[in-house]
PDB file of C-alpha atoms in Angstrom:
ATOM      1  CA  LEU D   1      33.535  40.688 -20.752  1.00 47.00           C
ATOM      2  CA  ILE D   2      31.200  37.589 -18.289  1.00 53.00           C
ATOM      3  CA  VAL D   3      27.813  39.610 -19.396  1.00 50.00           C
ATOM      4  CA  ARG D   4      29.323  39.754 -22.744  1.00 55.00           C
ATOM      5  CA  SER D   5      29.829  36.607 -22.805  1.00 57.00           C
ATOM      6  CA  ILE D   6      26.506  35.489 -21.380  1.00 52.00           C
ATOM      7  CA  ILE D   7      24.636  37.098 -23.701  1.00 53.00           C
ATOM      8  CA  GLU D   8      26.856  35.380 -26.561  1.00 56.00           C
ATOM      9  CA  ASN D   9      26.465  32.159 -25.152  1.00 56.00           C
ATOM     10  CA  HIS D  10      22.428  32.950 -25.147  1.00 52.00           C
ATOM     11  CA  ILE D  11      22.314  33.890 -28.980  1.00 53.00           C
ATOM     12  CA  LEU D  12      24.364  31.031 -30.038  1.00 53.00           C
ATOM     13  CA  LEU D  13      22.364  28.605 -27.862  1.00 51.00           C
ATOM     14  CA  LEU D  14      19.359  29.968 -29.410  1.00 50.00           C
ATOM     15  CA  CYS D  15      20.265  29.510 -33.100  1.00 51.00           C
ATOM     16  CA  LYS D  16      21.907  25.944 -32.743  1.00 50.00           C
ATOM     17  CA  LYS D  17      18.275  25.561 -31.323  1.00 45.00           C
ATOM     18  CA  SER D  18      17.219  26.188 -35.129  1.00 45.00           C
ATOM     19  CA  SER D  19      17.704  24.448 -38.090  1.00 43.00           C
ATOM     20  CA  ASN D  20      16.414  28.023 -39.946  1.00 44.00           C
ATOM     21  CA  LEU D  21      18.623  30.182 -37.577  1.00 41.00           C
ATOM     22  CA  ILE D  22      22.337  28.384 -37.474  1.00 42.00           C
ATOM     23  CA  SER D  23      23.853  30.689 -40.112  1.00 47.00           C
ATOM     24  CA  LEU D  24      23.891  33.563 -36.924  1.00 46.00           C
ATOM     25  CA  VAL D  25      26.106  31.310 -35.187  1.00 39.00           C
ATOM     26  CA  ASP D  26      29.040  32.987 -37.326  1.00 46.00           C
ATOM     27  CA  GLN D  27      27.734  36.460 -37.187  1.00 51.00           C
ATOM     28  CA  VAL D  28      28.042  37.095 -33.495  1.00 53.00           C
ATOM     29  CA  ASP D  29      32.230  37.677 -34.326  1.00 53.00           C
ATOM     30  CA  HIS D  30      30.858  41.173 -36.019  1.00 57.00           C
ATOM     31  CA  VAL D  31      30.423  42.666 -32.735  1.00 59.00           C
ATOM     32  CA  ASN D  32      32.315  45.206 -30.815  1.00 59.00           C
ATOM     33  CA  GLY D  33      32.974  46.945 -27.658  1.00 62.00           C
ATOM     34  CA  ILE D  34      30.348  50.008 -29.138  1.00 63.00           C
ATOM     35  CA  SER D  35      28.128  47.852 -31.019  1.00 71.00           C
ATOM     36  CA  PHE D  36      27.879  45.381 -27.249  1.00 79.00           C
ATOM     37  CA  GLY D  37      27.702  48.790 -25.438  1.00 82.00           C
ATOM     38  CA  LEU D  38      24.553  49.726 -27.138  1.00 86.00           C
ATOM     39  CA  VAL D  39      23.388  45.533 -26.856  1.00 87.00           C
ATOM     40  CA  ALA D  40      23.738  46.449 -23.177  1.00 88.00           C
ATOM     41  CA  VAL D  41      22.421  49.328 -22.494  1.00 92.00           C
ATOM     42  CA  PHE D  42      19.059  47.693 -24.688  1.00 93.00           C
ATOM     43  CA  VAL D  43      18.882  44.738 -22.417  1.00 94.00           C
ATOM     44  CA  LEU D  44      19.959  46.230 -19.017  1.00 95.00           C
ATOM     45  CA  THR D  45      16.772  48.380 -19.912  1.00 95.00           C
ATOM     46  CA  ALA D  46      14.389  45.977 -20.911  1.00 95.00           C
ATOM     47  CA  LEU D  47      15.580  43.624 -18.334  1.00 95.00           C
ATOM     48  CA  VAL D  48      14.301  47.231 -16.018  1.00 95.00           C
ATOM     49  CA  SER D  49      11.175  47.779 -17.205  1.00 95.00           C
ATOM     50  CA  MET D  50      10.343  43.953 -16.938  1.00 94.00           C
ATOM     51  CA  ILE D  51      11.466  44.105 -13.409  1.00 94.00           C
ATOM     52  CA  LEU D  52       9.464  47.365 -12.889  1.00 94.00           C
ATOM     53  CA  ALA D  53       6.638  46.066 -14.813  1.00 94.00           C
ATOM     54  CA  ARG D  54       6.320  43.384 -11.414  1.00 92.00           C
ATOM     55  CA  TYR D  55       5.921  46.171  -9.068  1.00 92.00           C
ATOM     56  CA  CYS D  56       3.306  47.792 -10.644  1.00 91.00           C
ATOM     57  CA  SER D  57       0.618  45.594  -8.521  1.00 88.00           C
ATOM     58  CA  ASN D  58       1.667  47.924  -6.158  1.00 90.00           C
ATOM     59  CA  ILE D  59      -0.377  50.360  -7.474  1.00 92.00           C
ATOM     60  CA  GLU D  60      -3.891  50.965  -6.203  1.00 92.00           C
ATOM     61  CA  ASP D  61      -5.715  52.572  -9.540  1.00 94.00           C
ATOM     62  CA  LYS D  62      -6.544  49.383 -11.511  1.00 94.00           C
ATOM     63  CA  ASP D  63      -6.399  50.748 -15.009  1.00 95.00           C
ATOM     64  CA  SER D  64      -3.306  53.121 -14.249  1.00 94.00           C
ATOM     65  CA  ARG D  65      -1.579  49.690 -13.021  1.00 95.00           C
ATOM     66  CA  LYS D  66      -2.774  47.637 -15.871  1.00 95.00           C
ATOM     67  CA  GLY D  67      -1.611  50.600 -18.269  1.00 95.00           C
ATOM     68  CA  LEU D  68       1.843  51.515 -16.840  1.00 95.00           C
ATOM     69  CA  LYS D  69       2.364  47.440 -16.923  1.00 96.00           C
ATOM     70  CA  PHE D  70       1.706  46.997 -20.296  1.00 95.00           C
ATOM     71  CA  THR D  71       3.629  49.835 -21.175  1.00 95.00           C
ATOM     72  CA  LEU D  72       7.146  48.676 -19.328  1.00 96.00           C
ATOM     73  CA  LEU D  73       6.150  44.989 -20.671  1.00 96.00           C
ATOM     74  CA  ILE D  74       5.865  46.710 -24.237  1.00 96.00           C
ATOM     75  CA  SER D  75       8.419  49.071 -23.786  1.00 95.00           C
ATOM     76  CA  SER D  76      11.016  45.847 -22.819  1.00 95.00           C
ATOM     77  CA  ILE D  77      10.229  44.036 -26.090  1.00 95.00           C
ATOM     78  CA  TRP D  78      10.973  46.772 -28.318  1.00 95.00           C
ATOM     79  CA  CYS D  79      13.930  47.004 -26.394  1.00 95.00           C
ATOM     80  CA  LEU D  80      15.419  43.306 -26.867  1.00 95.00           C
ATOM     81  CA  THR D  81      14.253  43.755 -30.348  1.00 94.00           C
ATOM     82  CA  GLU D  82      16.478  46.911 -31.070  1.00 92.00           C
ATOM     83  CA  ALA D  83      19.316  44.745 -28.735  1.00 91.00           C
ATOM     84  CA  LEU D  84      18.557  41.096 -31.580  1.00 90.00           C
ATOM     85  CA  GLN D  85      19.050  44.066 -34.618  1.00 87.00           C
ATOM     86  CA  LEU D  86      22.722  44.864 -33.584  1.00 83.00           C
ATOM     87  CA  LEU D  87      23.748  41.361 -33.502  1.00 84.00           C
ATOM     88  CA  ILE D  88      22.302  39.861 -36.187  1.00 83.00           C
ATOM     89  CA  ILE D  89      23.644  40.965 -39.962  1.00 79.00           C
ATOM     90  CA  ASP D  90      20.891  39.247 -41.655  1.00 84.00           C
ATOM     91  CA  GLN D  91      19.068  41.949 -43.996  1.00 85.00           C
ATOM     92  CA  THR D  92      15.744  38.920 -43.968  1.00 86.00           C
ATOM     93  CA  ILE D  93      15.681  38.110 -40.792  1.00 89.00           C
ATOM     94  CA  ILE D  94      16.644  41.727 -39.489  1.00 88.00           C
ATOM     95  CA  GLU D  95      13.722  43.349 -41.917  1.00 89.00           C
ATOM     96  CA  TYR D  96      11.205  40.729 -39.679  1.00 90.00           C
ATOM     97  CA  ILE D  97      13.116  41.628 -36.545  1.00 92.00           C
ATOM     98  CA  HIS D  98      12.353  45.228 -37.350  1.00 91.00           C
ATOM     99  CA  LEU D  99       8.817  44.752 -37.807  1.00 92.00           C
ATOM    100  CA  VAL D 100       8.209  43.486 -34.856  1.00 93.00           C
ATOM    101  CA  ASN D 101      10.079  46.044 -33.290  1.00 93.00           C
ATOM    102  CA  LEU D 102       8.271  48.756 -35.137  1.00 92.00           C
ATOM    103  CA  SER D 103       4.448  46.776 -33.835  1.00 93.00           C
ATOM    104  CA  PHE D 104       5.581  47.044 -30.132  1.00 94.00           C
ATOM    105  CA  GLY D 105       7.381  50.681 -30.544  1.00 91.00           C
ATOM    106  CA  VAL D 106       3.614  51.470 -31.643  1.00 91.00           C
ATOM    107  CA  THR D 107       1.562  49.779 -29.908  1.00 93.00           C
ATOM    108  CA  SER D 108       3.553  50.961 -26.489  1.00 91.00           C
ATOM    109  CA  VAL D 109       1.894  54.252 -27.835  1.00 89.00           C
ATOM    110  CA  LEU D 110      -1.344  53.256 -27.313  1.00 91.00           C
ATOM    111  CA  SER D 111      -0.791  51.643 -23.920  1.00 92.00           C
ATOM    112  CA  TRP D 112       1.137  54.792 -22.543  1.00 90.00           C
ATOM    113  CA  MET D 113      -1.784  56.408 -23.441  1.00 90.00           C
ATOM    114  CA  TYR D 114      -4.194  53.942 -21.487  1.00 92.00           C
ATOM    115  CA  PHE D 115      -1.854  54.686 -18.688  1.00 93.00           C
ATOM    116  CA  ALA D 116      -2.078  58.763 -19.176  1.00 90.00           C
ATOM    117  CA  SER D 117      -5.680  58.639 -19.125  1.00 91.00           C
ATOM    118  CA  ALA D 118      -5.924  56.137 -15.848  1.00 93.00           C
ATOM    119  CA  PHE D 119      -3.284  57.680 -13.993  1.00 92.00           C
ATOM    120  CA  SER D 120      -5.079  61.240 -14.082  1.00 90.00           C
ATOM    121  CA  LYS D 121      -8.511  60.899 -13.785  1.00 91.00           C
ATOM    122  CA  SER D 122      -9.391  61.166 -16.747  1.00 90.00           C
ATOM    123  CA  ASP D 123     -12.080  58.522 -18.624  1.00 89.00           C
ATOM    124  CA  TYR D 124     -10.766  58.505 -22.216  1.00 88.00           C
ATOM    125  CA  HIS D 125      -9.544  55.069 -22.004  1.00 90.00           C
ATOM    126  CA  GLN D 126     -12.940  53.779 -20.878  1.00 91.00           C
ATOM    127  CA  ILE D 127     -15.177  55.828 -23.704  1.00 92.00           C
ATOM    128  CA  LYS D 128     -15.291  52.890 -26.142  1.00 93.00           C
ATOM    129  CA  LYS D 129     -15.661  55.176 -29.306  1.00 93.00           C
ATOM    130  CA  TYR D 130     -11.887  56.426 -28.419  1.00 90.00           C
ATOM    131  CA  ARG D 131     -10.813  52.737 -27.600  1.00 91.00           C
ATOM    132  CA  TYR D 132     -12.262  51.570 -30.719  1.00 93.00           C
ATOM    133  CA  GLY D 133     -10.822  54.339 -32.945  1.00 91.00           C
ATOM    134  CA  ALA D 134      -7.436  53.357 -31.287  1.00 90.00           C
ATOM    135  CA  LEU D 135      -7.820  49.717 -31.860  1.00 92.00           C
ATOM    136  CA  VAL D 136      -8.590  50.660 -35.653  1.00 94.00           C
ATOM    137  CA  SER D 137      -5.663  53.535 -35.622  1.00 91.00           C
ATOM    138  CA  LEU D 138      -3.338  50.619 -34.551  1.00 92.00           C
ATOM    139  CA  ILE D 139      -4.683  48.091 -37.404  1.00 92.00           C
ATOM    140  CA  ILE D 140      -4.273  50.400 -40.023  1.00 92.00           C
ATOM    141  CA  VAL D 141      -0.747  51.116 -38.833  1.00 91.00           C
ATOM    142  CA  LEU D 142       0.305  48.131 -38.452  1.00 90.00           C
ATOM    143  CA  VAL D 143      -1.013  46.540 -41.456  1.00 90.00           C
ATOM    144  CA  ALA D 144       1.275  49.386 -43.169  1.00 89.00           C
ATOM    145  CA  LYS D 145       4.223  48.012 -41.280  1.00 89.00           C
ATOM    146  CA  ILE D 146       4.332  44.614 -41.317  1.00 88.00           C
ATOM    147  CA  THR D 147       3.208  44.883 -45.631  1.00 88.00           C
ATOM    148  CA  ASN D 148       6.267  46.416 -46.249  1.00 88.00           C
ATOM    149  CA  PRO D 149       8.253  43.393 -47.580  1.00 87.00           C
ATOM    150  CA  ILE D 150       5.643  44.051 -49.995  1.00 88.00           C
ATOM    151  CA  HIS D 151       5.750  47.495 -50.930  1.00 88.00           C
ATOM    152  CA  HIS D 152       9.174  48.774 -49.896  1.00 88.00           C
ATOM    153  CA  LEU D 153       7.404  52.015 -48.880  1.00 88.00           C
ATOM    154  CA  TYR D 154       8.321  52.099 -44.661  1.00 90.00           C
ATOM    155  CA  PHE D 155      11.718  51.061 -44.728  1.00 91.00           C
ATOM    156  CA  LYS D 156      14.545  49.409 -46.482  1.00 91.00           C
ATOM    157  CA  THR D 157      17.774  47.292 -44.904  1.00 89.00           C
ATOM    158  CA  SER D 158      21.287  47.344 -46.594  1.00 89.00           C
ATOM    159  CA  VAL D 159      24.246  46.326 -45.027  1.00 86.00           C
ATOM    160  CA  VAL D 160      27.009  48.945 -43.377  1.00 85.00           C
ATOM    161  CA  THR D 161      30.623  48.188 -41.883  1.00 82.00           C
ATOM    162  CA  GLU D 162      31.002  51.737 -40.238  1.00 81.00           C
ATOM    163  CA  PRO D 163      31.427  52.304 -37.203  1.00 77.00           C
ATOM    164  CA  PHE D 164      30.979  48.963 -36.857  1.00 73.00           C
ATOM    165  CA  THR D 165      28.959  45.987 -38.619  1.00 76.00           C
ATOM    166  CA  TYR D 166      24.978  45.832 -39.059  1.00 78.00           C
ATOM    167  CA  VAL D 167      21.994  46.015 -40.937  1.00 84.00           C
ATOM    168  CA  SER D 168      21.606  49.904 -41.600  1.00 87.00           C
ATOM    169  CA  ILE D 169      17.773  50.494 -42.025  1.00 89.00           C
ATOM    170  CA  GLU D 170      15.852  53.842 -43.624  1.00 92.00           C
ATOM    171  CA  HIS D 171      13.412  54.742 -42.914  1.00 91.00           C
ATOM    172  CA  PHE D 172      10.290  56.497 -45.855  1.00 91.00           C
ATOM    173  CA  PHE D 173       8.075  59.069 -45.259  1.00 90.00           C
ATOM    174  CA  VAL D 174       5.410  56.755 -44.204  1.00 88.00           C
ATOM    175  CA  HIS D 175       7.372  55.584 -41.615  1.00 89.00           C
ATOM    176  CA  ASP D 176       8.758  59.792 -40.528  1.00 90.00           C
ATOM    177  CA  VAL D 177       4.282  60.644 -40.619  1.00 90.00           C
ATOM    178  CA  ILE D 178       3.692  57.533 -38.300  1.00 89.00           C
ATOM    179  CA  VAL D 179       6.470  58.267 -36.049  1.00 87.00           C
ATOM    180  CA  SER D 180       5.238  61.598 -35.823  1.00 90.00           C
ATOM    181  CA  ILE D 181       1.782  61.357 -35.550  1.00 87.00           C
ATOM    182  CA  ALA D 182       3.009  58.805 -32.873  1.00 84.00           C
ATOM    183  CA  TYR D 183       4.797  61.040 -30.732  1.00 84.00           C
ATOM    184  CA  LEU D 184       1.873  64.310 -31.001  1.00 87.00           C
ATOM    185  CA  VAL D 185      -0.258  61.771 -29.392  1.00 80.00           C
ATOM    186  CA  SER D 186       2.361  60.734 -26.782  1.00 76.00           C
ATOM    187  CA  PHE D 187       2.922  64.665 -25.701  1.00 79.00           C
ATOM    188  CA  TYR D 188      -0.346  64.617 -25.344  1.00 73.00           C
ATOM    189  CA  GLY D 189      -0.917  61.908 -23.253  1.00 62.00           C
ATOM    190  CA  ILE D 190       1.331  63.703 -21.479  1.00 58.00           C
TER     191      ILE D 190
END
């Protein structure tokens, strides 16, 4: 209860600071035990990831250290945006938070690949054609995600009230293809 109170107070403080987000203050009331538990798991995971990222300086190999640190930091931002999506029920704001979430999610795959290559003593992460290929792929995927408010081919949102009130996100075929490729690439990195 103390942690929940602290989180709610911080959210309320952030919302009060921005005149555009004042309406969110009233929406925190929808948080119940189920959604609070999920929020707590995401926030705790983000905090653990940030703490672990700080200890990456103990890793001797520079590239492994850099890859793991960025993977942990990017993953922590992804976790925090997941938590925010459960706390806010304004569809427009959730759509933008989800775009940030999706962007950090796909970026974490590239940082994982960088780390996996460095840790396994491969040189894939140092070969320019692979780095440029990864960058071009990331830009294409990010453009597909960020332009979703225009084409709505990636996902759509709706407010749901069961088992608790939240904004449901329905992903479409483009999302499924990109996620499938991301998982295959991540698996290849293992």
